[in-house]
PDB file of C-alpha atoms in Angstrom:
ATOM      1  CA  UNK A  19     -13.535  -3.860  24.999  1.00 47.00           C
ATOM      2  CA  UNK A  20     -11.300  -6.130  22.754  1.00 44.00           C
ATOM      3  CA  UNK A  21     -14.319  -8.127  21.624  1.00 47.00           C
ATOM      4  CA  UNK A  22     -16.020  -4.998  20.292  1.00 46.00           C
ATOM      5  CA  UNK A  23     -12.794  -4.009  18.580  1.00 45.00           C
ATOM      6  CA  UNK A  24     -12.471  -7.376  16.844  1.00 49.00           C
ATOM      7  CA  UNK A  25     -16.138  -7.322  15.833  1.00 45.00           C
ATOM      8  CA  UNK A  26     -15.597  -3.812  14.245  1.00 46.00           C
ATOM      9  CA  UNK A  27     -12.505  -5.094  12.466  1.00 45.00           C
ATOM     10  CA  UNK A  28     -14.303  -8.106  11.104  1.00 48.00           C
ATOM     11  CA  UNK A  29     -17.142  -5.829   9.750  1.00 44.00           C
ATOM     12  CA  UNK A  30     -14.684  -3.469   8.142  1.00 40.00           C
ATOM     13  CA  UNK A  31     -12.895  -6.432   6.516  1.00 45.00           C
ATOM     14  CA  UNK A  32     -16.149  -7.759   5.125  1.00 44.00           C
ATOM     15  CA  UNK A  33     -16.893  -4.252   3.820  1.00 35.00           C
ATOM     16  CA  UNK A  34     -13.521  -4.058   2.057  1.00 38.00           C
ATOM     17  CA  UNK A  35     -13.865  -7.423   0.344  1.00 43.00           C
ATOM     18  CA  UNK A  36     -17.443  -6.703  -0.823  1.00 39.00           C
ATOM     19  CA  UNK A  37     -16.353  -3.401  -2.276  1.00 37.00           C
ATOM     20  CA  UNK A  38     -13.564  -4.887  -4.408  1.00 39.00           C
ATOM     21  CA  UNK A  39     -15.443  -7.283  -6.647  1.00 38.00           C
ATOM     22  CA  UNK A  40     -13.815  -6.685 -10.110  1.00 35.00           C
ATOM     23  CA  UNK A  41     -15.957  -7.009 -13.184  1.00 34.00           C
ATOM     24  CA  UNK A  42     -14.378  -6.943 -16.660  1.00 33.00           C
ATOM     25  CA  UNK A  43     -17.395  -5.269 -18.122  1.00 37.00           C
ATOM     26  CA  UNK A  44     -18.318  -2.620 -15.428  1.00 41.00           C
ATOM     27  CA  UNK A  45     -16.173  -0.751 -12.996  1.00 43.00           C
ATOM     28  CA  UNK A  46     -16.839  -1.252  -9.261  1.00 45.00           C
ATOM     29  CA  UNK A  47     -20.165   0.380  -8.462  1.00 57.00           C
ATOM     30  CA  UNK A  48     -19.453   0.471  -4.758  1.00 73.00           C
ATOM     31  CA  UNK A  49     -17.262   3.382  -3.758  1.00 84.00           C
ATOM     32  CA  UNK A  50     -15.552   2.952  -0.423  1.00 88.00           C
ATOM     33  CA  UNK A  51     -13.105   5.788  -0.585  1.00 91.00           C
ATOM     34  CA  UNK A  52     -13.700   9.451  -1.567  1.00 92.00           C
ATOM     35  CA  UNK A  53     -10.982   9.941  -4.150  1.00 92.00           C
ATOM     36  CA  UNK A  54     -11.512  13.712  -4.232  1.00 93.00           C
ATOM     37  CA  UNK A  55     -11.007  13.927  -0.514  1.00 92.00           C
ATOM     38  CA  UNK A  56      -7.949  11.769  -0.734  1.00 94.00           C
ATOM     39  CA  UNK A  57      -6.615  14.029  -3.391  1.00 95.00           C
ATOM     40  CA  UNK A  58      -7.159  17.009  -1.105  1.00 95.00           C
ATOM     41  CA  UNK A  59      -5.505  15.152   1.792  1.00 94.00           C
ATOM     42  CA  UNK A  60      -2.371  14.471  -0.453  1.00 95.00           C
ATOM     43  CA  UNK A  61      -2.292  18.077  -1.416  1.00 96.00           C
ATOM     44  CA  UNK A  62      -2.112  18.916   2.250  1.00 95.00           C
ATOM     45  CA  UNK A  63       0.541  16.160   2.886  1.00 95.00           C
ATOM     46  CA  UNK A  64       2.816  17.714   0.303  1.00 93.00           C
ATOM     47  CA  UNK A  65       3.120  20.743   2.560  1.00 93.00           C
ATOM     48  CA  UNK A  66       3.237  18.924   5.948  1.00 92.00           C
ATOM     49  CA  UNK A  67       5.528  16.002   4.893  1.00 88.00           C
ATOM     50  CA  UNK A  68       8.489  15.337   7.118  1.00 85.00           C
ATOM     51  CA  UNK A  69      11.869  15.408   5.422  1.00 84.00           C
ATOM     52  CA  UNK A  70      13.378  11.972   5.167  1.00 87.00           C
ATOM     53  CA  UNK A  71      10.427  10.348   7.008  1.00 93.00           C
ATOM     54  CA  UNK A  72      11.946   7.206   8.570  1.00 95.00           C
ATOM     55  CA  UNK A  73       8.751   5.034   7.910  1.00 96.00           C
ATOM     56  CA  UNK A  74       8.384   5.971   4.408  1.00 96.00           C
ATOM     57  CA  UNK A  75      11.976   5.671   3.585  1.00 96.00           C
ATOM     58  CA  UNK A  76      12.229   2.286   5.139  1.00 97.00           C
ATOM     59  CA  UNK A  77       9.287   0.960   3.158  1.00 97.00           C
ATOM     60  CA  UNK A  78      10.650   2.415  -0.089  1.00 96.00           C
ATOM     61  CA  UNK A  79      14.185   1.145   0.538  1.00 96.00           C
ATOM     62  CA  UNK A  80      12.851  -2.432   1.230  1.00 96.00           C
ATOM     63  CA  UNK A  81      10.702  -2.280  -1.881  1.00 96.00           C
ATOM     64  CA  UNK A  82      13.573  -1.028  -4.130  1.00 95.00           C
ATOM     65  CA  UNK A  83      15.866  -3.703  -2.657  1.00 94.00           C
ATOM     66  CA  UNK A  84      13.913  -6.220  -4.847  1.00 93.00           C
ATOM     67  CA  UNK A  85      15.321  -4.633  -7.878  1.00 93.00           C
ATOM     68  CA  UNK A  86      18.792  -5.692  -6.839  1.00 90.00           C
ATOM     69  CA  UNK A  87      17.685  -9.336  -6.816  1.00 87.00           C
ATOM     70  CA  UNK A  88      16.885  -8.966 -10.634  1.00 89.00           C
ATOM     71  CA  UNK A  89      19.629  -9.506 -13.208  1.00 87.00           C
ATOM     72  CA  UNK A  90      17.584  -7.750 -15.946  1.00 91.00           C
ATOM     73  CA  UNK A  91      17.316  -3.967 -16.328  1.00 94.00           C
ATOM     74  CA  UNK A  92      14.102  -1.892 -16.458  1.00 96.00           C
ATOM     75  CA  UNK A  93      14.715   1.084 -18.848  1.00 96.00           C
ATOM     76  CA  UNK A  94      11.231   2.582 -18.551  1.00 96.00           C
ATOM     77  CA  UNK A  95       9.565   2.767 -15.150  1.00 97.00           C
ATOM     78  CA  UNK A  96       6.380   4.288 -13.615  1.00 97.00           C
ATOM     79  CA  UNK A  97       6.169   5.266  -9.962  1.00 97.00           C
ATOM     80  CA  UNK A  98       2.618   5.962  -9.021  1.00 95.00           C
ATOM     81  CA  UNK A  99       1.106   7.362  -5.773  1.00 90.00           C
ATOM     82  CA  UNK A 100       2.152   6.854  -2.243  1.00 91.00           C
ATOM     83  CA  UNK A 101       5.588   7.922  -1.177  1.00 92.00           C
ATOM     84  CA  UNK A 102       6.792   9.255  -4.477  1.00 92.00           C
ATOM     85  CA  UNK A 103       9.468  11.480  -3.207  1.00 91.00           C
ATOM     86  CA  UNK A 104      11.186   8.739  -1.166  1.00 94.00           C
ATOM     87  CA  UNK A 105      11.226   6.369  -4.218  1.00 94.00           C
ATOM     88  CA  UNK A 106      12.743   9.006  -6.399  1.00 92.00           C
ATOM     89  CA  UNK A 107      15.365   9.867  -3.803  1.00 91.00           C
ATOM     90  CA  UNK A 108      16.307   6.372  -2.885  1.00 92.00           C
ATOM     91  CA  UNK A 109      16.281   4.611  -6.216  1.00 90.00           C
ATOM     92  CA  UNK A 110      19.848   5.670  -6.899  1.00 82.00           C
ATOM     93  CA  UNK A 111      20.357   3.996 -10.225  1.00 83.00           C
ATOM     94  CA  UNK A 112      18.992   0.695  -9.226  1.00 89.00           C
ATOM     95  CA  UNK A 113      17.239  -1.412 -12.001  1.00 91.00           C
ATOM     96  CA  UNK A 114      19.081   0.333 -14.842  1.00 92.00           C
ATOM     97  CA  UNK A 115      16.177   2.860 -15.052  1.00 93.00           C
ATOM     98  CA  UNK A 116      16.720   5.321 -17.954  1.00 93.00           C
ATOM     99  CA  UNK A 117      13.240   6.956 -18.062  1.00 94.00           C
ATOM    100  CA  UNK A 118      11.187   7.435 -14.903  1.00 94.00           C
ATOM    101  CA  UNK A 119       7.598   8.672 -14.807  1.00 96.00           C
ATOM    102  CA  UNK A 120       6.450  10.110 -11.444  1.00 96.00           C
ATOM    103  CA  UNK A 121       2.581  10.108 -11.228  1.00 97.00           C
ATOM    104  CA  UNK A 122       0.223  11.113  -8.565  1.00 96.00           C
ATOM    105  CA  UNK A 123      -3.470  12.302  -8.457  1.00 95.00           C
ATOM    106  CA  UNK A 124      -2.271  15.263  -6.317  1.00 96.00           C
ATOM    107  CA  UNK A 125      -0.839  18.343  -8.158  1.00 96.00           C
ATOM    108  CA  UNK A 126       0.964  19.534  -4.977  1.00 95.00           C
ATOM    109  CA  UNK A 127       2.572  16.166  -4.470  1.00 95.00           C
ATOM    110  CA  UNK A 128       3.819  16.052  -8.117  1.00 95.00           C
ATOM    111  CA  UNK A 129       5.081  19.668  -7.652  1.00 94.00           C
ATOM    112  CA  UNK A 130       6.973  18.637  -4.493  1.00 92.00           C
ATOM    113  CA  UNK A 131       8.653  15.793  -6.418  1.00 92.00           C
ATOM    114  CA  UNK A 132       9.595  17.984  -9.311  1.00 91.00           C
ATOM    115  CA  UNK A 133      11.236  20.562  -6.949  1.00 90.00           C
ATOM    116  CA  UNK A 134      13.042  17.772  -5.114  1.00 88.00           C
ATOM    117  CA  UNK A 135      14.503  16.458  -8.272  1.00 85.00           C
ATOM    118  CA  UNK A 136      16.656  19.587  -8.643  1.00 81.00           C
ATOM    119  CA  UNK A 137      18.699  18.403  -5.452  1.00 78.00           C
ATOM    120  CA  UNK A 138      19.283  14.880  -6.653  1.00 77.00           C
ATOM    121  CA  UNK A 139      22.820  13.949  -7.823  1.00 66.00           C
ATOM    122  CA  UNK A 140      21.829  11.497 -10.457  1.00 65.00           C
ATOM    123  CA  UNK A 141      21.036  13.393 -13.781  1.00 69.00           C
ATOM    124  CA  UNK A 142      21.248  10.389 -16.070  1.00 81.00           C
ATOM    125  CA  UNK A 143      17.616   9.446 -15.572  1.00 86.00           C
ATOM    126  CA  UNK A 144      15.085  11.308 -17.658  1.00 90.00           C
ATOM    127  CA  UNK A 145      12.274  12.130 -15.241  1.00 92.00           C
ATOM    128  CA  UNK A 146       8.854  13.237 -16.191  1.00 94.00           C
ATOM    129  CA  UNK A 147       5.904  14.283 -13.972  1.00 95.00           C
ATOM    130  CA  UNK A 148       2.175  13.438 -14.536  1.00 95.00           C
ATOM    131  CA  UNK A 149      -0.894  14.318 -12.582  1.00 96.00           C
ATOM    132  CA  UNK A 150      -3.251  11.360 -12.993  1.00 95.00           C
ATOM    133  CA  UNK A 151      -5.268   8.804 -10.925  1.00 94.00           C
ATOM    134  CA  UNK A 152      -4.030   5.318 -10.206  1.00 93.00           C
ATOM    135  CA  UNK A 153      -7.527   3.989 -10.992  1.00 92.00           C
ATOM    136  CA  UNK A 154      -7.169   5.350 -14.614  1.00 93.00           C
ATOM    137  CA  UNK A 155      -3.640   4.915 -15.795  1.00 93.00           C
ATOM    138  CA  UNK A 156      -2.882   7.259 -18.738  1.00 93.00           C
ATOM    139  CA  UNK A 157      -0.312   4.920 -20.362  1.00 93.00           C
ATOM    140  CA  UNK A 158      -0.351   2.701 -23.400  1.00 94.00           C
ATOM    141  CA  UNK A 159      -0.382  -1.075 -23.227  1.00 95.00           C
ATOM    142  CA  UNK A 160       3.075  -2.770 -23.253  1.00 96.00           C
ATOM    143  CA  UNK A 161       4.814   0.479 -22.779  1.00 96.00           C
ATOM    144  CA  UNK A 162       6.567   0.022 -19.459  1.00 97.00           C
ATOM    145  CA  UNK A 163       9.250  -2.350 -18.084  1.00 97.00           C
ATOM    146  CA  UNK A 164       8.616  -1.528 -14.328  1.00 97.00           C
ATOM    147  CA  UNK A 165       5.621  -0.356 -12.320  1.00 98.00           C
ATOM    148  CA  UNK A 166       6.211   0.838  -8.760  1.00 97.00           C
ATOM    149  CA  UNK A 167       3.704   1.774  -6.062  1.00 97.00           C
ATOM    150  CA  UNK A 168       4.971   2.447  -2.465  1.00 97.00           C
ATOM    151  CA  UNK A 169       2.036   2.828  -0.030  1.00 96.00           C
ATOM    152  CA  UNK A 170      -0.585   4.199  -2.494  1.00 94.00           C
ATOM    153  CA  UNK A 171      -2.792   1.424  -3.879  1.00 95.00           C
ATOM    154  CA  UNK A 172      -4.566   0.665  -0.635  1.00 94.00           C
ATOM    155  CA  UNK A 173      -6.667   3.875  -1.235  1.00 94.00           C
ATOM    156  CA  UNK A 174      -8.122   2.690  -4.569  1.00 93.00           C
ATOM    157  CA  UNK A 175     -11.732   1.662  -4.955  1.00 93.00           C
ATOM    158  CA  UNK A 176     -10.990  -1.120  -7.375  1.00 92.00           C
ATOM    159  CA  UNK A 177      -7.652  -2.632  -6.379  1.00 92.00           C
ATOM    160  CA  UNK A 178      -7.811  -5.569  -8.491  1.00 93.00           C
ATOM    161  CA  UNK A 179      -8.737  -3.318 -11.489  1.00 93.00           C
ATOM    162  CA  UNK A 180      -5.815  -0.949 -10.819  1.00 95.00           C
ATOM    163  CA  UNK A 181      -3.447  -3.965 -10.732  1.00 96.00           C
ATOM    164  CA  UNK A 182      -4.808  -5.288 -13.913  1.00 96.00           C
ATOM    165  CA  UNK A 183      -4.170  -1.939 -15.618  1.00 96.00           C
ATOM    166  CA  UNK A 184      -0.671  -2.028 -14.238  1.00 97.00           C
ATOM    167  CA  UNK A 185      -0.073  -5.474 -15.813  1.00 97.00           C
ATOM    168  CA  UNK A 186      -1.457  -4.349 -19.084  1.00 97.00           C
ATOM    169  CA  UNK A 187       0.907  -1.320 -19.106  1.00 97.00           C
ATOM    170  CA  UNK A 188       3.884  -3.594 -18.620  1.00 97.00           C
ATOM    171  CA  UNK A 189       5.836  -5.093 -21.492  1.00 96.00           C
ATOM    172  CA  UNK A 190       6.120  -8.949 -21.489  1.00 96.00           C
ATOM    173  CA  UNK A 191       8.510  -9.906 -18.616  1.00 95.00           C
ATOM    174  CA  UNK A 192       7.902  -6.558 -17.038  1.00 96.00           C
ATOM    175  CA  UNK A 193       7.886  -6.241 -13.259  1.00 97.00           C
ATOM    176  CA  UNK A 194       5.187  -4.941 -10.841  1.00 98.00           C
ATOM    177  CA  UNK A 195       6.384  -3.973  -7.286  1.00 97.00           C
ATOM    178  CA  UNK A 196       3.971  -2.605  -4.742  1.00 97.00           C
ATOM    179  CA  UNK A 197       3.693  -2.044  -0.978  1.00 97.00           C
ATOM    180  CA  UNK A 198       0.366  -1.521   0.693  1.00 96.00           C
ATOM    181  CA  UNK A 199      -0.614  -1.153   4.308  1.00 96.00           C
ATOM    182  CA  UNK A 200      -2.044  -4.392   5.680  1.00 95.00           C
ATOM    183  CA  UNK A 201      -4.941  -5.130   7.933  1.00 92.00           C
ATOM    184  CA  UNK A 202      -2.963  -5.087  11.274  1.00 94.00           C
ATOM    185  CA  UNK A 203      -1.906  -1.385  10.556  1.00 96.00           C
ATOM    186  CA  UNK A 204      -2.886   0.989  13.412  1.00 95.00           C
ATOM    187  CA  UNK A 205      -4.518  -1.811  15.302  1.00 95.00           C
ATOM    188  CA  UNK A 206      -4.002   0.121  18.640  1.00 96.00           C
ATOM    189  CA  UNK A 207      -5.794   3.063  17.296  1.00 95.00           C
ATOM    190  CA  UNK A 208      -8.705   0.990  15.936  1.00 93.00           C
ATOM    191  CA  UNK A 209      -9.255  -0.615  19.366  1.00 94.00           C
ATOM    192  CA  UNK A 210      -9.023   2.717  21.119  1.00 94.00           C
ATOM    193  CA  UNK A 211     -11.408   4.492  18.760  1.00 92.00           C
ATOM    194  CA  UNK A 212     -13.866   1.660  18.958  1.00 91.00           C
ATOM    195  CA  UNK A 213     -13.985   1.634  22.749  1.00 93.00           C
ATOM    196  CA  UNK A 214     -14.239   5.487  22.794  1.00 92.00           C
ATOM    197  CA  UNK A 215     -17.152   5.506  20.417  1.00 88.00           C
ATOM    198  CA  UNK A 216     -18.989   2.673  22.295  1.00 90.00           C
ATOM    199  CA  UNK A 217     -18.571   4.643  25.574  1.00 89.00           C
ATOM    200  CA  UNK A 218     -19.382   8.188  24.252  1.00 88.00           C
ATOM    201  CA  UNK A 219     -21.886   7.561  21.298  1.00 84.00           C
ATOM    202  CA  UNK A 220     -23.314   4.090  22.181  1.00 81.00           C
ATOM    203  CA  UNK A 221     -22.198   2.706  18.745  1.00 76.00           C
ATOM    204  CA  UNK A 222     -19.459   2.654  16.201  1.00 74.00           C
ATOM    205  CA  UNK A 223     -18.955   4.102  12.748  1.00 75.00           C
ATOM    206  CA  UNK A 224     -15.939   3.395  10.343  1.00 75.00           C
ATOM    207  CA  UNK A 225     -13.146   5.840  11.239  1.00 76.00           C
ATOM    208  CA  UNK A 226     -10.099   4.043   9.805  1.00 80.00           C
ATOM    209  CA  UNK A 227      -9.711   2.565   6.392  1.00 80.00           C
ATOM    210  CA  UNK A 228     -10.379  -1.168   5.868  1.00 83.00           C
ATOM    211  CA  UNK A 229      -7.181  -2.729   4.645  1.00 89.00           C
ATOM    212  CA  UNK A 230      -6.224  -5.885   2.823  1.00 89.00           C
ATOM    213  CA  UNK A 231      -5.344  -8.933   4.737  1.00 88.00           C
ATOM    214  CA  UNK A 232      -2.050 -10.968   4.117  1.00 87.00           C
ATOM    215  CA  UNK A 233      -4.005 -13.943   2.763  1.00 86.00           C
ATOM    216  CA  UNK A 234      -5.741 -11.674   0.156  1.00 89.00           C
ATOM    217  CA  UNK A 235      -2.523 -10.339  -1.371  1.00 90.00           C
ATOM    218  CA  UNK A 236      -1.565 -13.443  -3.289  1.00 89.00           C
ATOM    219  CA  UNK A 237      -5.175 -13.844  -4.602  1.00 92.00           C
ATOM    220  CA  UNK A 238      -4.950 -10.194  -5.827  1.00 93.00           C
ATOM    221  CA  UNK A 239      -1.885 -10.815  -7.823  1.00 95.00           C
ATOM    222  CA  UNK A 240      -3.315 -13.919  -9.357  1.00 93.00           C
ATOM    223  CA  UNK A 241      -6.623 -12.250 -10.135  1.00 93.00           C
ATOM    224  CA  UNK A 242      -4.774  -9.489 -11.854  1.00 95.00           C
ATOM    225  CA  UNK A 243      -3.035 -12.002 -14.018  1.00 94.00           C
ATOM    226  CA  UNK A 244       0.534 -11.711 -12.747  1.00 96.00           C
ATOM    227  CA  UNK A 245       2.917 -14.665 -12.975  1.00 94.00           C
ATOM    228  CA  UNK A 246       5.531 -15.610 -10.472  1.00 92.00           C
ATOM    229  CA  UNK A 247       3.673 -13.874  -7.704  1.00 93.00           C
ATOM    230  CA  UNK A 248       5.481 -13.110  -4.486  1.00 94.00           C
ATOM    231  CA  UNK A 249       4.115 -11.783  -1.104  1.00 95.00           C
ATOM    232  CA  UNK A 250       5.895 -10.952   2.150  1.00 94.00           C
ATOM    233  CA  UNK A 251       5.185  -8.814   5.020  1.00 95.00           C
ATOM    234  CA  UNK A 252       7.001  -6.585   7.604  1.00 96.00           C
ATOM    235  CA  UNK A 253       5.659  -4.939  10.703  1.00 96.00           C
ATOM    236  CA  UNK A 254       7.068  -1.677  12.054  1.00 97.00           C
ATOM    237  CA  UNK A 255       6.320  -0.187  15.403  1.00 97.00           C
ATOM    238  CA  UNK A 256       6.668   3.528  15.620  1.00 97.00           C
ATOM    239  CA  UNK A 257       6.583   5.291  18.964  1.00 97.00           C
ATOM    240  CA  UNK A 258       5.073   8.667  19.580  1.00 97.00           C
ATOM    241  CA  UNK A 259       4.873  10.989  22.616  1.00 96.00           C
ATOM    242  CA  UNK A 260       1.017  11.151  22.295  1.00 94.00           C
ATOM    243  CA  UNK A 261      -1.957  10.148  20.220  1.00 93.00           C
ATOM    244  CA  UNK A 262      -1.995  13.756  18.814  1.00 93.00           C
ATOM    245  CA  UNK A 263       1.569  13.257  17.385  1.00 96.00           C
ATOM    246  CA  UNK A 264       0.492  10.042  15.648  1.00 96.00           C
ATOM    247  CA  UNK A 265      -2.425  11.798  14.017  1.00 94.00           C
ATOM    248  CA  UNK A 266      -0.207  14.633  12.913  1.00 95.00           C
ATOM    249  CA  UNK A 267       2.137  11.970  11.284  1.00 96.00           C
ATOM    250  CA  UNK A 268      -0.694  10.417   9.561  1.00 95.00           C
ATOM    251  CA  UNK A 269      -1.847  13.751   8.087  1.00 94.00           C
ATOM    252  CA  UNK A 270       1.781  14.411   6.901  1.00 95.00           C
ATOM    253  CA  UNK A 271       1.793  11.026   5.170  1.00 95.00           C
ATOM    254  CA  UNK A 272      -1.646  11.710   3.563  1.00 94.00           C
ATOM    255  CA  UNK A 273      -3.017   8.620   5.427  1.00 94.00           C
ATOM    256  CA  UNK A 274      -6.108  10.071   7.208  1.00 91.00           C
ATOM    257  CA  UNK A 275      -9.577   8.777   6.826  1.00 88.00           C
ATOM    258  CA  UNK A 276     -11.192   9.048   3.429  1.00 87.00           C
ATOM    259  CA  UNK A 277     -14.211   6.826   3.780  1.00 86.00           C
ATOM    260  CA  UNK A 278     -17.462   7.772   2.041  1.00 79.00           C
ATOM    261  CA  UNK A 279     -19.541   6.254   4.917  1.00 66.00           C
ATOM    262  CA  UNK A 280     -17.957   8.031   7.779  1.00 59.00           C
ATOM    263  CA  UNK A 281     -19.390  11.398   9.139  1.00 54.00           C
ATOM    264  CA  UNK A 282     -17.063  14.217   8.284  1.00 57.00           C
ATOM    265  CA  UNK A 283     -16.034  15.415  11.781  1.00 71.00           C
ATOM    266  CA  UNK A 284     -15.314  13.223  14.846  1.00 76.00           C
ATOM    267  CA  UNK A 285     -16.904  14.647  17.947  1.00 84.00           C
ATOM    268  CA  UNK A 286     -14.375  16.478  20.195  1.00 87.00           C
ATOM    269  CA  UNK A 287     -15.325  14.540  23.381  1.00 90.00           C
ATOM    270  CA  UNK A 288     -14.941  11.199  21.274  1.00 88.00           C
ATOM    271  CA  UNK A 289     -11.587  12.234  19.982  1.00 90.00           C
ATOM    272  CA  UNK A 290     -10.381  13.188  23.540  1.00 92.00           C
ATOM    273  CA  UNK A 291     -11.759   9.823  24.816  1.00 93.00           C
ATOM    274  CA  UNK A 292      -9.926   7.925  22.056  1.00 93.00           C
ATOM    275  CA  UNK A 293      -6.591   9.576  23.056  1.00 94.00           C
ATOM    276  CA  UNK A 294      -7.197   8.767  26.720  1.00 94.00           C
ATOM    277  CA  UNK A 295      -8.025   5.119  25.993  1.00 95.00           C
ATOM    278  CA  UNK A 296      -5.081   4.693  23.686  1.00 96.00           C
ATOM    279  CA  UNK A 297      -2.684   5.919  26.405  1.00 94.00           C
ATOM    280  CA  UNK A 298      -4.263   3.851  29.199  1.00 94.00           C
ATOM    281  CA  UNK A 299      -4.247   0.584  27.202  1.00 95.00           C
ATOM    282  CA  UNK A 300      -0.979   0.968  25.267  1.00 96.00           C
ATOM    283  CA  UNK A 301       1.331   3.369  26.841  1.00 95.00           C
ATOM    284  CA  UNK A 302       4.905   2.325  27.733  1.00 94.00           C
ATOM    285  CA  UNK A 303       6.652   3.075  31.003  1.00 93.00           C
ATOM    286  CA  UNK A 304       8.306   6.081  29.422  1.00 93.00           C
ATOM    287  CA  UNK A 305       4.896   7.514  28.546  1.00 93.00           C
ATOM    288  CA  UNK A 306       5.204   6.949  24.759  1.00 96.00           C
ATOM    289  CA  UNK A 307       2.566   5.087  22.755  1.00 97.00           C
ATOM    290  CA  UNK A 308       3.251   2.435  20.010  1.00 97.00           C
ATOM    291  CA  UNK A 309       1.616   2.318  16.641  1.00 97.00           C
ATOM    292  CA  UNK A 310       1.827  -0.667  14.435  1.00 97.00           C
ATOM    293  CA  UNK A 311       2.185  -0.383  10.623  1.00 97.00           C
ATOM    294  CA  UNK A 312       1.952  -3.649   8.799  1.00 97.00           C
ATOM    295  CA  UNK A 313       3.335  -3.504   5.176  1.00 97.00           C
ATOM    296  CA  UNK A 314       2.493  -6.114   2.517  1.00 97.00           C
ATOM    297  CA  UNK A 315       5.091  -6.234  -0.265  1.00 97.00           C
ATOM    298  CA  UNK A 316       3.822  -7.646  -3.577  1.00 96.00           C
ATOM    299  CA  UNK A 317       5.877  -8.793  -6.619  1.00 96.00           C
ATOM    300  CA  UNK A 318       4.456  -9.969  -9.903  1.00 96.00           C
ATOM    301  CA  UNK A 319       5.511 -10.304 -13.537  1.00 96.00           C
ATOM    302  CA  UNK A 320       3.785 -10.055 -16.913  1.00 96.00           C
ATOM    303  CA  UNK A 321       3.831 -13.326 -18.646  1.00 93.00           C
ATOM    304  CA  UNK A 322       6.688 -14.135 -20.935  1.00 87.00           C
ATOM    305  CA  UNK A 323       7.887 -17.406 -22.639  1.00 84.00           C
ATOM    306  CA  UNK A 324      11.252 -17.381 -20.836  1.00 84.00           C
ATOM    307  CA  UNK A 325       9.610 -17.528 -17.415  1.00 80.00           C
ATOM    308  CA  UNK A 326       9.569 -20.665 -15.368  1.00 78.00           C
ATOM    309  CA  UNK A 327       6.374 -22.656 -15.553  1.00 76.00           C
ATOM    310  CA  UNK A 328       4.890 -25.360 -13.501  1.00 67.00           C
ATOM    311  CA  UNK A 329       4.753 -28.827 -14.995  1.00 69.00           C
ATOM    312  CA  UNK A 330       1.338 -30.067 -16.047  1.00 70.00           C
ATOM    313  CA  UNK A 331      -0.419 -32.151 -13.470  1.00 71.00           C
ATOM    314  CA  UNK A 332       0.563 -35.884 -13.941  1.00 71.00           C
ATOM    315  CA  UNK A 333       3.699 -35.380 -15.860  1.00 73.00           C
ATOM    316  CA  UNK A 334       6.043 -36.484 -13.101  1.00 72.00           C
ATOM    317  CA  UNK A 335       8.238 -39.400 -13.967  1.00 75.00           C
ATOM    318  CA  UNK A 336       8.698 -40.604 -10.301  1.00 78.00           C
ATOM    319  CA  UNK A 337       6.385 -40.803  -7.327  1.00 77.00           C
ATOM    320  CA  UNK A 338       6.914 -39.432  -3.846  1.00 77.00           C
ATOM    321  CA  UNK A 339       6.493 -42.941  -2.559  1.00 80.00           C
ATOM    322  CA  UNK A 340       9.608 -44.096  -4.597  1.00 79.00           C
ATOM    323  CA  UNK A 341      11.523 -41.067  -3.349  1.00 78.00           C
ATOM    324  CA  UNK A 342      10.684 -42.023   0.188  1.00 80.00           C
ATOM    325  CA  UNK A 343      11.807 -45.520  -0.264  1.00 78.00           C
ATOM    326  CA  UNK A 344      15.091 -44.378  -1.989  1.00 78.00           C
ATOM    327  CA  UNK A 345      15.989 -42.279   1.129  1.00 78.00           C
ATOM    328  CA  UNK A 346      15.016 -44.957   3.598  1.00 70.00           C
ATOM    329  CA  UNK A 347      11.847 -43.464   4.851  1.00 60.00           C
ATOM    330  CA  UNK A 348       9.512 -46.151   3.325  1.00 52.00           C
ATOM    331  CA  UNK A 349       8.105 -49.075   5.324  1.00 51.00           C
TER     332      UNK A 349
END
């Protein structure tokens, strides 16, 4: 069973990598995700979203904590896609933001954020709301000090291209902060769905989104042209009473399947089998089931003359061999 699941995961990862070959002359021709379907799912999520969702709030809080490590301020910021409402609610004056642009491809999600703004205590930040796609940023070059995306960019068809646009929108020494779900996310559900499809249908089809691996994140930042790239990961385990509750939570977050290649409706018997396999393989003694969410945090800066730079190769004035002898480690 696990061998089948690992094979499915490897195939999905290869599919993800092949779809994200960025070309400066032509946009990606391979479309993995149905962006119109994802927009519809986020419209629905705006109505289903849980107030103060603990997972979304934790990721947003950890992402925004990075602003407290910076001495400089970011007067103009763009927050795009993902958990917009959590970012707007939790930012609480961090980063010295004076103007905040909230952007999402979903009209209902933007409307939700606009209504939630009325209840926020901080009125010193000028907030504007824009309906636009992360794959086509409607901002001028060198116009932003900060770009934030919390759990949104992993649904773009051209992730390197979206990151390049973000870098171009930043002023020199501007900061890019992003959190995306990593490849280990929902590994339990992937295994259960694979086993159920093999048993009920005699084969497998992609049902969950292929996601970036940790080793890919640093390369993405470098390919996008960011300097001083930083990548770290966290894994969160959320417990649910049943597989149905997990699916309901994914819908409320707007994180359900939006693959072009998948058939539109999962067969009822396969869905029931998936839930049964999930519970039989992963249920705890108290009857709850775990779901793993791996989050990759990425940090990058637009190049500026004041930033630290690595010395050119061969410019060192002392060798490691001399250092080893100096500290008594040499033979």
